[in-house]
CSV table of C-alpha atoms and ligand atoms in Angstrom, one decimal:
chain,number,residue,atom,x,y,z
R,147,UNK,CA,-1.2,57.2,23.5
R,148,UNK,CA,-0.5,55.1,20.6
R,149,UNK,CA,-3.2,52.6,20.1
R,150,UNK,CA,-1.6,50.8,17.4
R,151,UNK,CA,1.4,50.3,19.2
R,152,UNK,CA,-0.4,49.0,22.4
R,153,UNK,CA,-2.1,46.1,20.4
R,154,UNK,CA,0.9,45.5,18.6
R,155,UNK,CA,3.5,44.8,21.7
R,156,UNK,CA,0.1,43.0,23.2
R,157,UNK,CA,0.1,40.5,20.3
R,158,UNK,CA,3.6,40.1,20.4
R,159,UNK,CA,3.8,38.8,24.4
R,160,UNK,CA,1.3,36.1,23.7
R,161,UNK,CA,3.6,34.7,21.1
R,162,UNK,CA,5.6,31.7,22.5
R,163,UNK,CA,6.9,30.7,19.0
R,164,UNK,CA,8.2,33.5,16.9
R,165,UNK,CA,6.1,34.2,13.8
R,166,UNK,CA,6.8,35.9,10.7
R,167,UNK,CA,3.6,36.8,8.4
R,168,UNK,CA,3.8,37.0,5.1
R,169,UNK,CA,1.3,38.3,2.4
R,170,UNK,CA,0.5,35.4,0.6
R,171,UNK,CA,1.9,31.6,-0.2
R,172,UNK,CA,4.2,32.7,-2.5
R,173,UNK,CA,6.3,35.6,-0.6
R,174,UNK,CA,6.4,33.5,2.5
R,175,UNK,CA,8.3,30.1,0.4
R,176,UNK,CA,10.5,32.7,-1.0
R,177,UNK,CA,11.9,33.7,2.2
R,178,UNK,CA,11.9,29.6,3.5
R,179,UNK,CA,13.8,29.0,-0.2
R,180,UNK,CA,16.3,31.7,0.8
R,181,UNK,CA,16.8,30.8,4.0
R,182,UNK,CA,17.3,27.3,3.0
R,183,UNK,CA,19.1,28.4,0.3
R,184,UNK,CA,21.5,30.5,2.4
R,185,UNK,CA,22.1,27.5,4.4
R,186,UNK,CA,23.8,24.9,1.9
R,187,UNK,CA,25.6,27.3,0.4
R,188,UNK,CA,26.8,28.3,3.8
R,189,UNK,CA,27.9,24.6,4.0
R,190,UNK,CA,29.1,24.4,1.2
R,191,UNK,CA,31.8,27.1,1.4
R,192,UNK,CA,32.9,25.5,4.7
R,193,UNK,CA,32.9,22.3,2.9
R,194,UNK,CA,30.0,20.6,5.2
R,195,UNK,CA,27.3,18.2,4.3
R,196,UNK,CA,23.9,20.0,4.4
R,197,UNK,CA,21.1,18.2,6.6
R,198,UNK,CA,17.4,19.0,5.5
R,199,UNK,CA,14.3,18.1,7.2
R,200,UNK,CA,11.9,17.6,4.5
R,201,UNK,CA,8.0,17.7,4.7
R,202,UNK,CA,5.3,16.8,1.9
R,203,UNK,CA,1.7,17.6,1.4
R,204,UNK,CA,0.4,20.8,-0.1
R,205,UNK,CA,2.3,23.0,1.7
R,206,UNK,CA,5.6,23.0,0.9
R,207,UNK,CA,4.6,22.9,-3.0
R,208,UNK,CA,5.6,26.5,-3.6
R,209,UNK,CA,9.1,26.0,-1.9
R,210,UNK,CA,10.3,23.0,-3.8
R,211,UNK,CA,9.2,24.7,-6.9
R,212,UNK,CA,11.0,27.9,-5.9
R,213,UNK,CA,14.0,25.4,-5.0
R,214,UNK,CA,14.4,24.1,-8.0
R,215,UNK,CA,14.1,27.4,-10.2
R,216,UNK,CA,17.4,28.3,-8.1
R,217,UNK,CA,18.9,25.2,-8.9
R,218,UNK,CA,18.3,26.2,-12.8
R,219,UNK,CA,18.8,29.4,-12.9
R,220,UNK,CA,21.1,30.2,-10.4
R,221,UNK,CA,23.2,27.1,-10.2
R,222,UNK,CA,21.6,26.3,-7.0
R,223,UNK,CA,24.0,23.1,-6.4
R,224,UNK,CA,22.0,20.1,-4.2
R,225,UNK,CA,25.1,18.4,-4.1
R,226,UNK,CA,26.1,18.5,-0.3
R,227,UNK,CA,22.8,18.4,0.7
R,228,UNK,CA,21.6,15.2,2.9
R,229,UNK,CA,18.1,15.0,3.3
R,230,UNK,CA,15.7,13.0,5.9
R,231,UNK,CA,12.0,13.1,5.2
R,232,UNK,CA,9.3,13.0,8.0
R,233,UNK,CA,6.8,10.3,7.7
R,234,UNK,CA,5.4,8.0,4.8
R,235,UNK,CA,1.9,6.1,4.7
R,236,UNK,CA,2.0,2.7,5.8
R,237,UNK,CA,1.8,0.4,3.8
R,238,UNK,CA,1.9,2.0,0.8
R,239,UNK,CA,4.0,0.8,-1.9
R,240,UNK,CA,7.4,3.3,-3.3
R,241,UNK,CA,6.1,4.0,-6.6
R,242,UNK,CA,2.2,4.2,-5.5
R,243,UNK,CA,1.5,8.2,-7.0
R,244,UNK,CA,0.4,8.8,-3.1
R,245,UNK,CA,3.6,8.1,-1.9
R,246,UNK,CA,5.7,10.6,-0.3
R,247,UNK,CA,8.4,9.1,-2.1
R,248,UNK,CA,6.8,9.8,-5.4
R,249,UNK,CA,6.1,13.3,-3.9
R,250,UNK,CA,9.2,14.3,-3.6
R,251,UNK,CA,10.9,13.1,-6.7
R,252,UNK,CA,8.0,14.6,-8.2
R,253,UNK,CA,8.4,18.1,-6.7
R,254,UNK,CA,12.3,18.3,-5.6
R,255,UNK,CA,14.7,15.4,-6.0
R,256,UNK,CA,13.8,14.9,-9.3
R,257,UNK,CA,14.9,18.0,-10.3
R,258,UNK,CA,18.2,19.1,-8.2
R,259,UNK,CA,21.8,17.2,-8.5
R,260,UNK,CA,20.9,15.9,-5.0
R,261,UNK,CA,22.5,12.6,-4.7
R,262,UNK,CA,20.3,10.0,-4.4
R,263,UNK,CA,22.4,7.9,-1.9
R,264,UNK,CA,21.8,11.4,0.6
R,265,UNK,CA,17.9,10.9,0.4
R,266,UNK,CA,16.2,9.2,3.2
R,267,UNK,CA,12.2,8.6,3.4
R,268,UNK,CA,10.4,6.0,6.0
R,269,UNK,CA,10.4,2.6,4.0
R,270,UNK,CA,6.6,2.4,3.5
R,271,UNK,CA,7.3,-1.1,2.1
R,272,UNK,CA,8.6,-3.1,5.0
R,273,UNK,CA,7.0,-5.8,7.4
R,274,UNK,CA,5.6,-5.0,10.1
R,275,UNK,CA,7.6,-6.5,12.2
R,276,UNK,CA,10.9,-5.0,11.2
R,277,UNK,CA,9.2,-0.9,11.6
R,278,UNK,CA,10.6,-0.6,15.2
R,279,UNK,CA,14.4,-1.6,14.3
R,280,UNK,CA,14.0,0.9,11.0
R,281,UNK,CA,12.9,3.5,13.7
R,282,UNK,CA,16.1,3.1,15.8
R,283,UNK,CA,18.0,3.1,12.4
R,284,UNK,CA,16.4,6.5,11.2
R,285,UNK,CA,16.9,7.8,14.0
R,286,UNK,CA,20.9,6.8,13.8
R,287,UNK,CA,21.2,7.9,10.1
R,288,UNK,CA,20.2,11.4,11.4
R,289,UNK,CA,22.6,11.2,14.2
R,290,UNK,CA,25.3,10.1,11.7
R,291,UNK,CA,24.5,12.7,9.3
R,292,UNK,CA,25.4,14.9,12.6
R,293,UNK,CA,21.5,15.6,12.9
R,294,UNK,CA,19.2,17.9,11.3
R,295,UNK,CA,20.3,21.6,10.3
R,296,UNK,CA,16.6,23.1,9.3
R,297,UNK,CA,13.8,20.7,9.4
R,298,UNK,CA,10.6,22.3,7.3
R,299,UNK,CA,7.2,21.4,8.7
R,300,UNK,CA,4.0,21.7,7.5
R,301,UNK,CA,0.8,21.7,10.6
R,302,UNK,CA,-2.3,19.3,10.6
R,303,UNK,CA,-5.4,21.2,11.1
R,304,UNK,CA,-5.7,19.2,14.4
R,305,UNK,CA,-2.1,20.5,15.0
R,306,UNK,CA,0.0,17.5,14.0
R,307,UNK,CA,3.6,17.2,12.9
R,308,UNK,CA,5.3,15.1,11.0
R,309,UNK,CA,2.3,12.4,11.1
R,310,UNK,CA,2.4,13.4,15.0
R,311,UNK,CA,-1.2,13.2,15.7
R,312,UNK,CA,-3.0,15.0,19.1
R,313,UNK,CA,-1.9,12.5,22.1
R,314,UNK,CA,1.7,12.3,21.0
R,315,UNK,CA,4.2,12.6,23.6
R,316,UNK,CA,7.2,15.3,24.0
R,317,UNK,CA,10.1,11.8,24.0
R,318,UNK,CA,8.0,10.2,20.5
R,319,UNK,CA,10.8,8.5,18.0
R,320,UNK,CA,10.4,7.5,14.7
R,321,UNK,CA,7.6,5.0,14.6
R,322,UNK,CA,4.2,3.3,13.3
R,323,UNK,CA,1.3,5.2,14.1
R,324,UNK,CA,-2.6,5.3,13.4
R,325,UNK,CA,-3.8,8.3,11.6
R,326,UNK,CA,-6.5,10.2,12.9
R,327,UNK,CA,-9.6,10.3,10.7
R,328,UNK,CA,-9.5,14.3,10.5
R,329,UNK,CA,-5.9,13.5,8.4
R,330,UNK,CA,-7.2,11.1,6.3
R,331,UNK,CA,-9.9,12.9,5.5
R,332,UNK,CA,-7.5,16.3,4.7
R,333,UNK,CA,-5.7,13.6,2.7
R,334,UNK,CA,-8.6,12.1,0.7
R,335,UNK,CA,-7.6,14.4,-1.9
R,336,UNK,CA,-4.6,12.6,-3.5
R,337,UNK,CA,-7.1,9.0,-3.2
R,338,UNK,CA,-10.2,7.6,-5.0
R,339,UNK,CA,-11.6,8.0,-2.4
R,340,UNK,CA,-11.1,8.0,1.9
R,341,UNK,CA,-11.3,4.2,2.3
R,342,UNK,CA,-8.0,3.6,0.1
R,343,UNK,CA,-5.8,6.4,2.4
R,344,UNK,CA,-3.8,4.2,4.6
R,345,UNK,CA,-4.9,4.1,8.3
R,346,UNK,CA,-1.1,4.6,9.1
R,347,UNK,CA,1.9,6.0,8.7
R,348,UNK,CA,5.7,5.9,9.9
R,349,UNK,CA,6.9,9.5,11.0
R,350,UNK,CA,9.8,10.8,13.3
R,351,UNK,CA,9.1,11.4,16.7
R,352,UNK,CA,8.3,15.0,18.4
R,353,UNK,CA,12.0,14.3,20.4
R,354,UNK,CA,13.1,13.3,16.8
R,355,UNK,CA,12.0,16.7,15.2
R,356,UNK,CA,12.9,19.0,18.2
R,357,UNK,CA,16.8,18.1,18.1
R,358,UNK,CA,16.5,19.6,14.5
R,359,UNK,CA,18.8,23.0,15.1
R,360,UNK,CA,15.9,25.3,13.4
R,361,UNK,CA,12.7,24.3,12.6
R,362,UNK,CA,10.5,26.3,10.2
R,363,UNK,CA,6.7,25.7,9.9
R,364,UNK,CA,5.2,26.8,7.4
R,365,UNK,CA,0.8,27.7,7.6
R,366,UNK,CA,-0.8,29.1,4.9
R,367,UNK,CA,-4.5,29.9,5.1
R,368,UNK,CA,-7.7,30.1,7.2
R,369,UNK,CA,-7.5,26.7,7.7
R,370,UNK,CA,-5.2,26.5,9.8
R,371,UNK,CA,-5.6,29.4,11.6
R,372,UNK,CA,-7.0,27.4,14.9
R,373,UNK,CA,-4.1,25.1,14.9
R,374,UNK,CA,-1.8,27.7,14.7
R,375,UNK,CA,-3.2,30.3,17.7
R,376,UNK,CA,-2.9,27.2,19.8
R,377,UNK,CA,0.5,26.2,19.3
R,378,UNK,CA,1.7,29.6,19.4
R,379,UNK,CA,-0.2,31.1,21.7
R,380,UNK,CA,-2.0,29.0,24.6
R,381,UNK,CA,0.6,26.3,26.7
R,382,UNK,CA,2.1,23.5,25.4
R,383,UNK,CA,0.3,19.9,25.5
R,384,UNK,CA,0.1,17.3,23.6
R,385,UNK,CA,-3.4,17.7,22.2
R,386,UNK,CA,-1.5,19.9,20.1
R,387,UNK,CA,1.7,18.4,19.1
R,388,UNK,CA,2.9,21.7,17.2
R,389,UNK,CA,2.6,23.5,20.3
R,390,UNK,CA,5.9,21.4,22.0
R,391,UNK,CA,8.2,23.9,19.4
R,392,UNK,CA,7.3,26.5,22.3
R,393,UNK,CA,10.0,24.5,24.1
R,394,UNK,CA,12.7,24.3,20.9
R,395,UNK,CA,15.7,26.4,21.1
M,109,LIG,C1,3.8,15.8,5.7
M,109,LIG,C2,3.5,16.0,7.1
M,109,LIG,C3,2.3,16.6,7.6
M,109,LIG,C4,1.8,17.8,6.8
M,109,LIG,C5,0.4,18.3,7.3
M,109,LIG,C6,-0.1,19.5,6.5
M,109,LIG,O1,5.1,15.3,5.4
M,109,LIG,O2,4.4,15.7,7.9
M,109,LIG,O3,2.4,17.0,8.9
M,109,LIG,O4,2.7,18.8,6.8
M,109,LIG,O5,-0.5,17.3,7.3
M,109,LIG,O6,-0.4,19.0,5.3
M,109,LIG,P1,-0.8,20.0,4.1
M,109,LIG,O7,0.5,20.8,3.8
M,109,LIG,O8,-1.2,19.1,2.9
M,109,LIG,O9,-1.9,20.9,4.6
């Protein structure tokens, strides 16, 4: 008997979300780069807007970087591409350096001929009382744009997506939530210090992210290894929110 090949179809049947390992950071946002890559010029030839689901945090670093090396050396065009990002802080103001919206001119848009009427990021600046009717509205720009063709995702160490933090349920929209303490602490980082990291954030829902067509996650690391053997491999619930992608297409 072949041992190796025992283990190997074992591991395999406890995966209920297709994984593909990769040797390090950089060979695994070269293949999401490609793939994305692929995509808009796919669209492009048919002469189709290009919907992106965009993430921030540490990482998708490598992949906006490789991104924007195709856009300068291989004409890599941005131009068809309509992109929706999943969460900002709350309240946090546009050009604040922690901002996601800093982030990503920082790292992609500011870079690429994307057009900056195709860029949409939750509106970290708006009253309170007007979050819930900017919710229904993101979710109708998607659904105008004809919805999300790849949305990238990075995973909390508790398992979050998006800022979907344990407790969130499967029908979540985009909304105002409270971040968990473990997420503001992995985000102390980019602040003086934890007390100046928001307390919340706006993000799309779980229902939001799942009617993406593909979703790619991206993990790298030991730490967050935990997060990711129970989304992929124990049942779905909602103390893990990654783990509801076991149900996506
Ligand atoms: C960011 C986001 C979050 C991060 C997650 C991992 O837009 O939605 O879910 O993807 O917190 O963050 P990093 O990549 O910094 O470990």
């Amino acid at each position: 008997m072949d041992n190796k090949r025992i283990s190997s179809s074992h591991i395999d049947s406890l995966e209920k979300i297709s994984v593909n390992i990769q040797p390090d950071v950089k060979s695994g946002s070269l293949v999401i780069a490609k793939t994305i890559a692929d995509l808009i010029r796919k669209k492009q030839a048919e002469g189709k807007p290009c919907v992106l689901g965009l993430a921030t945090g540490s990482s998708p670093k490598t992949l906006y970087a490789e991104l924007v090396r195709m856009h300068k050396e291989e004409g890599l065009s941005f131009s068809n591409v309509m992109s929706f990002n999943l969460d900002e802080y709350y309240p946090i103001s546009k050009e604040a350096p922690q901002s996601y919206n800093r982030f990503m001119q920082t790292h992609l848009f500011g870079h690429v001929d994307i057009k900056p009427e195709n860029i949409h990021i939750p509106n970290g600046e708006i009253k309170k009382e007007d979050i819930k009717s900017a919710g229904s509205d993101y979710e109708k720009q998607i659904e105008d744009a004809g919805g999300i063709d790849l949305q990238i995702l990075g995973i909390g160490n508790n398992g979050h997506i998006g800022f979907n933090e344990p407790g969130s349920g499967f029908y979540t929209k985009t909304r105002l939530v409270n971040l968990t303490n473990s997420t503001r602490l992995a985000n102390a980082y980019e602040f003086a210090n934890i007390s100046e990291v928001p307390r919340m954030a706006i993000t799309m829902g779980i229902s939001t992210i799942m009617k993406s067509r593909q979703i790619i996650l991206m993990a790298w690391g030991p730490a967050k290894a935990v997060a990711v053997k129970k989304s992929v491999e124990d049942d779905d619930t909602e103390t893990v929110p990654a783990s509801f992608l076991q149900n996506h297409d």
